[in-house]
Coordinates of C-alpha atoms in Angstrom, one line a residue:
M1 CA -19.4 14.9 -8.5
N2 CA -16.2 16.8 -8.1
K3 CA -17.4 18.4 -4.8
V4 CA -18.4 15.0 -3.5
H5 CA -15.1 13.6 -4.6
A6 CA -13.2 16.3 -2.9
S7 CA -15.2 16.0 0.3
K8 CA -14.8 12.2 0.4
T9 CA -11.1 12.6 -0.2
V10 CA -10.8 14.9 2.7
E11 CA -12.9 12.6 4.9
A12 CA -10.6 9.7 4.1
G13 CA -7.5 11.6 5.1
G14 CA -6.4 12.6 1.6
V15 CA -6.9 9.2 0.0
A16 CA -9.3 9.1 -3.0
P17 CA -12.4 7.0 -2.2
A18 CA -13.6 4.1 -4.4
L19 CA -15.6 5.0 -7.5
T20 CA -18.5 2.8 -6.1
E21 CA -18.6 5.0 -3.0
L22 CA -18.8 8.2 -5.0
V23 CA -21.5 6.9 -7.3
R24 CA -23.5 5.6 -4.3
K25 CA -23.1 9.0 -2.6
T26 CA -24.2 11.0 -5.6
H27 CA -27.1 8.8 -6.6
T28 CA -28.9 8.3 -3.3
L29 CA -31.0 10.6 -1.1
K30 CA -30.1 11.4 2.5
D31 CA -32.6 8.8 3.7
G32 CA -30.6 6.1 1.8
T33 CA -33.1 5.5 -1.1
C34 CA -31.5 5.2 -4.5
I35 CA -32.5 7.7 -7.1
D36 CA -30.9 5.9 -10.0
K37 CA -31.6 2.1 -10.2
R38 CA -29.1 1.7 -13.1
A39 CA -26.3 3.3 -11.0
E40 CA -27.2 1.1 -8.0
A41 CA -27.1 -2.0 -10.2
Y42 CA -23.6 -1.1 -11.5
V43 CA -22.4 -0.5 -8.0
K44 CA -23.7 -3.8 -6.7
A45 CA -22.3 -5.7 -9.8
A46 CA -18.9 -4.0 -9.4
E47 CA -18.8 -4.8 -5.7
S48 CA -19.7 -8.5 -6.3
L49 CA -17.1 -8.7 -9.1
A50 CA -14.4 -7.2 -7.0
L51 CA -15.2 -9.5 -4.1
E52 CA -15.2 -12.5 -6.4
R53 CA -11.8 -11.5 -7.8
S54 CA -10.4 -11.0 -4.3
E55 CA -11.6 -14.4 -3.2
S56 CA -10.2 -16.1 -6.3
A57 CA -6.8 -14.3 -5.7
T58 CA -6.8 -15.6 -2.1
A59 CA -7.7 -19.1 -3.3
T60 CA -4.7 -19.1 -5.7
G61 CA -2.3 -18.2 -3.0
E62 CA -1.9 -14.5 -3.6
T63 CA -2.0 -12.2 -0.6
A64 CA -5.3 -10.4 -0.9
S65 CA -7.4 -9.4 2.2
A66 CA -10.5 -7.4 1.5
T67 CA -11.4 -5.8 -1.7
S68 CA -9.2 -2.8 -2.2
T69 CA -10.0 0.6 -3.7
Q70 CA -8.1 -0.4 -6.9
Q71 CA -10.1 -3.6 -7.3
L72 CA -13.4 -1.8 -6.7
N73 CA -12.5 0.9 -9.2
A74 CA -11.4 -1.6 -11.9
A75 CA -14.6 -3.6 -11.4
Y76 CA -16.8 -0.5 -11.6
I77 CA -15.0 0.8 -14.8
E78 CA -15.5 -2.6 -16.3
M79 CA -19.1 -2.9 -15.4
A80 CA -20.3 0.7 -16.1
T81 CA -18.4 1.5 -19.3
N82 CA -20.7 1.9 -22.4
T83 CA -19.8 1.3 -26.0
K84 CA -18.5 4.9 -26.5
G85 CA -16.0 4.4 -23.6
R86 CA -17.9 6.6 -21.1
V87 CA -18.3 5.4 -17.5
Y88 CA -21.9 5.7 -16.2
G89 CA -22.5 7.7 -13.1
L90 CA -19.2 9.6 -12.8
G91 CA -20.1 12.7 -14.7
S92 CA -17.2 15.1 -15.3
L93 CA -14.9 13.3 -12.9
Q94 CA -14.1 10.7 -15.6
Y95 CA -12.5 13.4 -17.7
V96 CA -10.1 14.8 -15.0
D97 CA -7.0 12.7 -16.1
A98 CA -8.1 11.8 -19.6
E99 CA -5.6 12.5 -22.5
P100 CA -7.2 14.2 -25.5
K101 CA -7.2 11.0 -27.7
E102 CA -8.1 8.6 -24.9
S103 CA -11.5 7.5 -23.7
P104 CA -12.4 8.2 -20.1
A105 CA -12.5 4.5 -19.3
A106 CA -9.0 3.9 -20.7
S107 CA -7.8 6.9 -18.6
L108 CA -9.4 5.5 -15.5
C109 CA -8.0 2.0 -16.1
R110 CA -4.6 3.6 -16.5
S111 CA -5.0 5.4 -13.2
V112 CA -6.1 2.2 -11.4
G113 CA -3.1 0.4 -12.8
V114 CA -0.7 3.1 -11.7
D115 CA -2.3 3.1 -8.2
G116 CA -1.9 -0.7 -8.0
R117 CA 1.8 -0.5 -9.0
L118 CA 2.4 2.3 -6.5
T119 CA 0.8 0.3 -3.7
T120 CA 3.1 -2.6 -4.5
V121 CA 6.2 -0.3 -4.6
E122 CA 5.2 1.2 -1.2
G123 CA 5.0 -2.3 0.2
V124 CA 8.4 -3.2 -1.1
V125 CA 9.9 -0.1 0.3
T126 CA 8.4 -0.7 3.7
G127 CA 9.9 -4.3 3.6
L128 CA 13.3 -2.9 2.6
K129 CA 13.2 -0.4 5.5
D130 CA 12.5 -3.2 8.0
D131 CA 15.3 -5.3 6.5
F132 CA 17.7 -2.4 6.7
S133 CA 16.8 -1.7 10.3
G134 CA 17.4 -5.3 11.3
L135 CA 20.7 -5.3 9.4
K136 CA 21.8 -2.1 11.1
Q137 CA 21.0 -3.5 14.6
S138 CA 23.0 -6.6 13.8
I139 CA 26.0 -4.6 12.7
D140 CA 25.8 -2.4 15.8
L141 CA 25.8 -5.5 17.9
L142 CA 28.8 -6.9 16.1
L143 CA 30.7 -3.7 16.5
R144 CA 30.0 -3.6 20.2
M145 CA 31.0 -7.2 20.6
N146 CA 34.4 -6.3 18.9
G147 CA 34.9 -3.3 21.2
V148 CA 33.9 -0.6 18.7
D149 CA 31.5 2.2 19.5
P150 CA 28.8 1.9 16.7
V151 CA 28.1 5.6 16.7
M152 CA 31.6 7.1 16.7
H153 CA 33.4 4.0 15.1
Q154 CA 36.1 4.4 17.8
P155 CA 37.4 1.7 20.1
I156 CA 35.5 1.5 23.3
P157 CA 37.9 2.2 26.3
R158 CA 38.0 -0.9 28.6
E159 CA 38.1 -0.6 32.3
S160 CA 41.2 -2.4 33.6
G161 CA 39.8 -3.0 37.1
A162 CA 36.5 -4.6 36.1
S163 CA 35.6 -7.4 38.6
A164 CA 33.1 -9.3 36.4
P165 CA 33.5 -9.8 32.7
S166 CA 30.6 -8.5 30.6
P167 CA 28.6 -11.0 28.5
H168 CA 29.7 -9.2 25.4
S169 CA 33.4 -9.8 26.2
D170 CA 32.8 -13.6 26.5
S171 CA 31.0 -13.8 23.1
S172 CA 33.7 -11.6 21.5
R173 CA 36.4 -14.0 22.8
E174 CA 34.5 -16.9 21.3
L175 CA 34.2 -15.1 17.9
N176 CA 38.0 -14.4 18.0
Q177 CA 38.8 -18.0 18.8
H178 CA 36.9 -19.2 15.7
S179 CA 38.1 -16.6 13.3
P180 CA 41.3 -17.1 11.3
T181 CA 44.4 -15.2 12.3
H182 CA 46.3 -13.2 9.8

């Protein structure tokens, strides 16, 4: 299972594949026939549960497109965990991140939770970068309108013999007319 996990991670560009994909890969023959009917049943049940949760999240107004890897992993762990806390079909992979006094299912659930929070944080950071970029462009425009070079923060030398006024000089005159004088 660890070799399959490593090869699937490499194929996906360094992103760990869903547990359902790993179980499907390790429990089917090359011609596509399933060796283990129990594993196949768990995979199908987990996929339908994840799809159902994704659709219900979309219906309640949350932003959820397709079933994510985290949703598939959480659903598979929920469906395939036995009474002893072992997850069927994962073999030694379920013990990779397990703490000594923690069941493999609890460890996998913790990992899924951390992955979900990390994905949320990455989305927030991307949004903040976009907001910051827009803010920087606005500040640069305001600096240029007021005759300041946005890179050097020095006054822009004005040409005294300019025949036509620039559009920026008109708008900066309007800004200066509406601003209070000190």
